[in-house]
Amino acid sequence: MKPKRFDVWLRNISETQEEEISCTECFDLVSRFLEVETSGGHVATELPRVKQHLDQCRACRDEYEMLRDLARLENESRTP
Ligand SMILES: [Zn+2]
């Protein structure tokens, strides 16, 4: 690996960590994330960190998908 490239790689890592949220924060925001998403909002602009975390974290993604499915089931049972 060339030194310069290694530098960029390191910088990328620190930048990612700076923007990363924890699983706890993600869990707190995931219902808001779903709200934005179901109301047709743009989650990538409104909650980019949550989206990023969900893309990276399997545990939170599972949690999100479970909540999303529950919300969908609720909606379906409401509509005749
Ligand atoms: Zn997580």
mmCIF file of N, CA and C and ligand atoms in Angstrom:
data_model
loop_
_atom_site.group_PDB
_atom_site.id
_atom_site.type_symbol
_atom_site.label_atom_id
_atom_site.label_comp_id
_atom_site.label_asym_id
_atom_site.label_seq_id
_atom_site.Cartn_x
_atom_site.Cartn_y
_atom_site.Cartn_z
ATOM 1 N N MET A 1 0.839 -1.206 0.000
ATOM 2 C CA MET A 1 0.000 0.000 0.000
ATOM 3 C C MET A 1 0.873 1.255 0.000
ATOM 4 N N LYS A 2 0.608 2.170 -0.892
ATOM 5 C CA LYS A 2 1.395 3.401 -0.934
ATOM 6 C C LYS A 2 1.024 4.314 0.245
ATOM 7 N N PRO A 3 2.044 5.010 0.769
ATOM 8 C CA PRO A 3 1.800 5.841 1.956
ATOM 9 C C PRO A 3 0.655 6.832 1.779
ATOM 10 N N LYS A 4 0.606 7.453 0.614
ATOM 11 C CA LYS A 4 -0.412 8.470 0.391
ATOM 12 C C LYS A 4 -1.816 7.847 0.430
ATOM 13 N N ARG A 5 -1.898 6.700 -0.144
ATOM 14 C CA ARG A 5 -3.179 6.025 -0.183
ATOM 15 C C ARG A 5 -3.622 5.603 1.218
ATOM 16 N N PHE A 6 -2.634 5.190 1.997
ATOM 17 C CA PHE A 6 -2.905 4.783 3.373
ATOM 18 C C PHE A 6 -3.466 5.964 4.172
ATOM 19 N N ASP A 7 -2.900 7.144 3.897
ATOM 20 C CA ASP A 7 -3.355 8.375 4.531
ATOM 21 C C ASP A 7 -4.836 8.635 4.270
ATOM 22 N N VAL A 8 -5.188 8.523 3.000
ATOM 23 C CA VAL A 8 -6.572 8.751 2.606
ATOM 24 C C VAL A 8 -7.480 7.730 3.280
ATOM 25 N N TRP A 9 -6.985 6.515 3.318
ATOM 26 C CA TRP A 9 -7.752 5.426 3.928
ATOM 27 C C TRP A 9 -8.021 5.715 5.406
ATOM 28 N N LEU A 10 -6.962 6.164 6.094
ATOM 29 C CA LEU A 10 -7.096 6.501 7.512
ATOM 30 C C LEU A 10 -8.085 7.651 7.701
ATOM 31 N N ARG A 11 -7.969 8.649 6.830
ATOM 32 C CA ARG A 11 -8.855 9.805 6.942
ATOM 33 C C ARG A 11 -10.303 9.372 6.722
ATOM 34 N N ASN A 12 -10.497 8.500 5.769
ATOM 35 C CA ASN A 12 -11.847 8.011 5.513
ATOM 36 C C ASN A 12 -12.428 7.326 6.742
ATOM 37 N N ILE A 13 -11.601 6.548 7.394
ATOM 38 C CA ILE A 13 -12.063 5.830 8.579
ATOM 39 C C ILE A 13 -12.458 6.815 9.680
ATOM 40 N N SER A 14 -11.598 7.811 9.934
ATOM 41 C CA SER A 14 -11.917 8.745 11.012
ATOM 42 C C SER A 14 -13.154 9.573 10.665
ATOM 43 N N GLU A 15 -13.320 9.900 9.410
ATOM 44 C CA GLU A 15 -14.508 10.652 9.008
ATOM 45 C C GLU A 15 -15.772 9.830 9.211
ATOM 46 N N THR A 16 -15.673 8.558 8.876
ATOM 47 C CA THR A 16 -16.826 7.687 9.055
ATOM 48 C C THR A 16 -17.200 7.596 10.532
ATOM 49 N N GLN A 17 -16.168 7.428 11.373
ATOM 50 C CA GLN A 17 -16.451 7.278 12.800
ATOM 51 C C GLN A 17 -17.078 8.540 13.378
ATOM 52 N N GLU A 18 -16.630 9.681 12.879
ATOM 53 C CA GLU A 18 -17.160 10.945 13.363
ATOM 54 C C GLU A 18 -18.665 11.048 13.109
ATOM 55 N N GLU A 19 -19.079 10.510 11.988
ATOM 56 C CA GLU A 19 -20.480 10.635 11.617
ATOM 57 C C GLU A 19 -21.340 9.473 12.096
ATOM 58 N N GLU A 20 -20.690 8.474 12.625
ATOM 59 C CA GLU A 20 -21.452 7.299 13.014
ATOM 60 C C GLU A 20 -22.245 7.522 14.300
ATOM 61 N N ILE A 21 -23.405 6.934 14.362
ATOM 62 C CA ILE A 21 -24.154 6.977 15.602
ATOM 63 C C ILE A 21 -24.109 5.593 16.232
ATOM 64 N N SER A 22 -24.400 5.526 17.501
ATOM 65 C CA SER A 22 -24.363 4.247 18.186
ATOM 66 C C SER A 22 -25.680 3.507 17.971
ATOM 67 N N CYS A 23 -25.695 2.238 18.321
ATOM 68 C CA CYS A 23 -26.902 1.441 18.183
ATOM 69 C C CYS A 23 -28.022 2.016 19.046
ATOM 70 N N THR A 24 -27.660 2.548 20.218
ATOM 71 C CA THR A 24 -28.664 3.135 21.097
ATOM 72 C C THR A 24 -29.319 4.340 20.439
ATOM 73 N N GLU A 25 -28.486 5.199 19.862
ATOM 74 C CA GLU A 25 -29.019 6.374 19.171
ATOM 75 C C GLU A 25 -29.874 5.954 17.988
ATOM 76 N N CYS A 26 -29.406 4.963 17.283
ATOM 77 C CA CYS A 26 -30.133 4.477 16.122
ATOM 78 C C CYS A 26 -31.496 3.941 16.544
ATOM 79 N N PHE A 27 -31.489 3.195 17.661
ATOM 80 C CA PHE A 27 -32.735 2.618 18.148
ATOM 81 C C PHE A 27 -33.729 3.718 18.535
ATOM 82 N N ASP A 28 -33.196 4.796 19.127
ATOM 83 C CA ASP A 28 -34.058 5.922 19.498
ATOM 84 C C ASP A 28 -34.661 6.595 18.273
ATOM 85 N N LEU A 29 -33.917 6.579 17.180
ATOM 86 C CA LEU A 29 -34.333 7.328 15.993
ATOM 87 C C LEU A 29 -35.071 6.476 14.968
ATOM 88 N N VAL A 30 -35.097 5.168 15.200
ATOM 89 C CA VAL A 30 -35.617 4.310 14.140
ATOM 90 C C VAL A 30 -37.123 4.495 13.928
ATOM 91 N N SER A 31 -37.854 4.842 14.987
ATOM 92 C CA SER A 31 -39.290 5.068 14.812
ATOM 93 C C SER A 31 -39.533 6.361 14.024
ATOM 94 N N ARG A 32 -38.690 7.357 14.318
ATOM 95 C CA ARG A 32 -38.745 8.623 13.558
ATOM 96 C C ARG A 32 -38.406 8.363 12.086
ATOM 97 N N PHE A 33 -37.402 7.519 11.898
ATOM 98 C CA PHE A 33 -36.969 7.143 10.551
ATOM 99 C C PHE A 33 -38.140 6.532 9.776
ATOM 100 N N LEU A 34 -38.858 5.643 10.446
ATOM 101 C CA LEU A 34 -40.004 4.996 9.807
ATOM 102 C C LEU A 34 -41.109 6.009 9.498
ATOM 103 N N GLU A 35 -41.333 6.929 10.440
ATOM 104 C CA GLU A 35 -42.334 7.978 10.245
ATOM 105 C C GLU A 35 -42.044 8.771 8.980
ATOM 106 N N VAL A 36 -40.787 9.217 8.878
ATOM 107 C CA VAL A 36 -40.366 10.000 7.707
ATOM 108 C C VAL A 36 -40.563 9.175 6.444
ATOM 109 N N GLU A 37 -40.160 7.919 6.537
ATOM 110 C CA GLU A 37 -40.217 7.066 5.363
ATOM 111 C C GLU A 37 -41.659 6.804 4.927
ATOM 112 N N THR A 38 -42.538 6.501 5.890
ATOM 113 C CA THR A 38 -43.916 6.169 5.527
ATOM 114 C C THR A 38 -44.698 7.404 5.089
ATOM 115 N N SER A 39 -44.257 8.590 5.555
ATOM 116 C CA SER A 39 -44.944 9.811 5.124
ATOM 117 C C SER A 39 -44.368 10.344 3.811
ATOM 118 N N GLY A 40 -43.517 9.569 3.206
ATOM 119 C CA GLY A 40 -42.987 9.944 1.904
ATOM 120 C C GLY A 40 -41.816 10.912 1.973
ATOM 121 N N GLY A 41 -41.252 11.085 3.172
ATOM 122 C CA GLY A 41 -40.103 11.965 3.341
ATOM 123 C C GLY A 41 -38.832 11.344 2.797
ATOM 124 N N HIS A 42 -37.786 12.160 2.796
ATOM 125 C CA HIS A 42 -36.514 11.682 2.263
ATOM 126 C C HIS A 42 -35.578 11.375 3.414
ATOM 127 N N VAL A 43 -35.506 10.103 3.786
ATOM 128 C CA VAL A 43 -34.722 9.714 4.959
ATOM 129 C C VAL A 43 -33.234 9.996 4.783
ATOM 130 N N ALA A 44 -32.760 9.881 3.554
ATOM 131 C CA ALA A 44 -31.336 10.097 3.309
ATOM 132 C C ALA A 44 -30.930 11.537 3.590
ATOM 133 N N THR A 45 -31.875 12.471 3.447
ATOM 134 C CA THR A 45 -31.568 13.873 3.742
ATOM 135 C C THR A 45 -31.914 14.220 5.180
ATOM 136 N N GLU A 46 -33.024 13.689 5.679
ATOM 137 C CA GLU A 46 -33.466 14.059 7.016
ATOM 138 C C GLU A 46 -32.720 13.319 8.110
ATOM 139 N N LEU A 47 -32.474 12.043 7.887
ATOM 140 C CA LEU A 47 -31.792 11.244 8.905
ATOM 141 C C LEU A 47 -30.663 10.430 8.270
ATOM 142 N N PRO A 48 -29.688 11.130 7.698
ATOM 143 C CA PRO A 48 -28.633 10.400 6.968
ATOM 144 C C PRO A 48 -27.835 9.462 7.858
ATOM 145 N N ARG A 49 -27.661 9.850 9.109
ATOM 146 C CA ARG A 49 -26.870 9.001 10.003
ATOM 147 C C ARG A 49 -27.572 7.714 10.355
ATOM 148 N N VAL A 50 -28.878 7.800 10.520
ATOM 149 C CA VAL A 50 -29.645 6.587 10.805
ATOM 150 C C VAL A 50 -29.604 5.666 9.600
ATOM 151 N N LYS A 51 -29.783 6.266 8.433
ATOM 152 C CA LYS A 51 -29.742 5.464 7.209
ATOM 153 C C LYS A 51 -28.387 4.783 7.056
ATOM 154 N N GLN A 52 -27.346 5.565 7.305
ATOM 155 C CA GLN A 52 -25.996 5.025 7.200
ATOM 156 C C GLN A 52 -25.791 3.873 8.193
ATOM 157 N N HIS A 53 -26.270 4.074 9.392
ATOM 158 C CA HIS A 53 -26.102 3.039 10.408
ATOM 159 C C HIS A 53 -26.884 1.775 10.032
ATOM 160 N N LEU A 54 -28.085 1.968 9.545
ATOM 161 C CA LEU A 54 -28.903 0.824 9.155
ATOM 162 C C LEU A 54 -28.254 0.044 8.012
ATOM 163 N N ASP A 55 -27.552 0.779 7.142
ATOM 164 C CA ASP A 55 -26.865 0.110 6.040
ATOM 165 C C ASP A 55 -25.694 -0.730 6.537
ATOM 166 N N GLN A 56 -25.137 -0.323 7.670
ATOM 167 C CA GLN A 56 -23.923 -0.969 8.162
ATOM 168 C C GLN A 56 -24.168 -1.981 9.268
ATOM 169 N N CYS A 57 -25.228 -1.781 10.030
ATOM 170 C CA CYS A 57 -25.420 -2.581 11.238
ATOM 171 C C CYS A 57 -26.559 -3.570 11.059
ATOM 172 N N ARG A 58 -26.225 -4.818 11.098
ATOM 173 C CA ARG A 58 -27.196 -5.872 10.867
ATOM 174 C C ARG A 58 -28.268 -5.905 11.961
ATOM 175 N N ALA A 59 -27.830 -5.723 13.197
ATOM 176 C CA ALA A 59 -28.755 -5.802 14.331
ATOM 177 C C ALA A 59 -29.832 -4.720 14.230
ATOM 178 N N CYS A 60 -29.411 -3.501 13.919
ATOM 179 C CA CYS A 60 -30.356 -2.391 13.824
ATOM 180 C C CYS A 60 -31.231 -2.527 12.584
ATOM 181 N N ARG A 61 -30.661 -3.079 11.540
ATOM 182 C CA ARG A 61 -31.426 -3.296 10.313
ATOM 183 C C ARG A 61 -32.564 -4.300 10.595
ATOM 184 N N ASP A 62 -32.244 -5.337 11.328
ATOM 185 C CA ASP A 62 -33.269 -6.314 11.703
ATOM 186 C C ASP A 62 -34.379 -5.651 12.512
ATOM 187 N N GLU A 63 -33.956 -4.832 13.468
ATOM 188 C CA GLU A 63 -34.899 -4.111 14.318
ATOM 189 C C GLU A 63 -35.805 -3.232 13.465
ATOM 190 N N TYR A 64 -35.187 -2.503 12.550
ATOM 191 C CA TYR A 64 -35.917 -1.606 11.664
ATOM 192 C C TYR A 64 -36.899 -2.380 10.792
ATOM 193 N N GLU A 65 -36.452 -3.498 10.247
ATOM 194 C CA GLU A 65 -37.327 -4.269 9.365
ATOM 195 C C GLU A 65 -38.503 -4.852 10.130
ATOM 196 N N MET A 66 -38.248 -5.226 11.377
ATOM 197 C CA MET A 66 -39.312 -5.769 12.202
ATOM 198 C C MET A 66 -40.373 -4.696 12.465
ATOM 199 N N LEU A 67 -39.907 -3.511 12.851
ATOM 200 C CA LEU A 67 -40.826 -2.398 13.115
ATOM 201 C C LEU A 67 -41.593 -2.012 11.858
ATOM 202 N N ARG A 68 -40.893 -2.023 10.741
ATOM 203 C CA ARG A 68 -41.516 -1.658 9.476
ATOM 204 C C ARG A 68 -42.613 -2.659 9.105
ATOM 205 N N ASP A 69 -42.321 -3.930 9.313
ATOM 206 C CA ASP A 69 -43.321 -4.952 9.018
ATOM 207 C C ASP A 69 -44.528 -4.821 9.934
ATOM 208 N N LEU A 70 -44.251 -4.532 11.212
ATOM 209 C CA LEU A 70 -45.344 -4.336 12.166
ATOM 210 C C LEU A 70 -46.227 -3.171 11.741
ATOM 211 N N ALA A 71 -45.601 -2.075 11.362
ATOM 212 C CA ALA A 71 -46.346 -0.887 10.929
ATOM 213 C C ALA A 71 -47.175 -1.206 9.701
ATOM 214 N N ARG A 72 -46.600 -1.995 8.822
ATOM 215 C CA ARG A 72 -47.301 -2.361 7.591
ATOM 216 C C ARG A 72 -48.523 -3.224 7.910
ATOM 217 N N LEU A 73 -48.342 -4.175 8.821
ATOM 218 C CA LEU A 73 -49.449 -5.039 9.225
ATOM 219 C C LEU A 73 -50.569 -4.216 9.854
ATOM 220 N N GLU A 74 -50.169 -3.251 10.692
ATOM 221 C CA GLU A 74 -51.148 -2.383 11.332
ATOM 222 C C GLU A 74 -51.954 -1.613 10.294
ATOM 223 N N ASN A 75 -51.262 -1.062 9.334
ATOM 224 C CA ASN A 75 -51.923 -0.317 8.267
ATOM 225 C C ASN A 75 -52.886 -1.197 7.483
ATOM 226 N N GLU A 76 -52.458 -2.416 7.222
ATOM 227 C CA GLU A 76 -53.289 -3.325 6.432
ATOM 228 C C GLU A 76 -54.540 -3.729 7.192
ATOM 229 N N SER A 77 -54.404 -3.903 8.520
ATOM 230 C CA SER A 77 -55.567 -4.320 9.289
ATOM 231 C C SER A 77 -56.557 -3.160 9.466
ATOM 232 N N ARG A 78 -56.053 -1.931 9.310
ATOM 233 C CA ARG A 78 -56.921 -0.769 9.436
ATOM 234 C C ARG A 78 -57.766 -0.549 8.180
ATOM 235 N N THR A 79 -57.133 -0.788 7.032
ATOM 236 C CA THR A 79 -57.873 -0.601 5.782
ATOM 237 C C THR A 79 -58.790 -1.787 5.533
ATOM 238 N N PRO A 80 -60.027 -1.544 5.171
ATOM 239 C CA PRO A 80 -60.980 -2.630 4.966
ATOM 240 C C PRO A 80 -60.672 -3.521 3.760
HETATM 241 ZN ZN ZN B 1 -26.623 -0.730 15.293
#
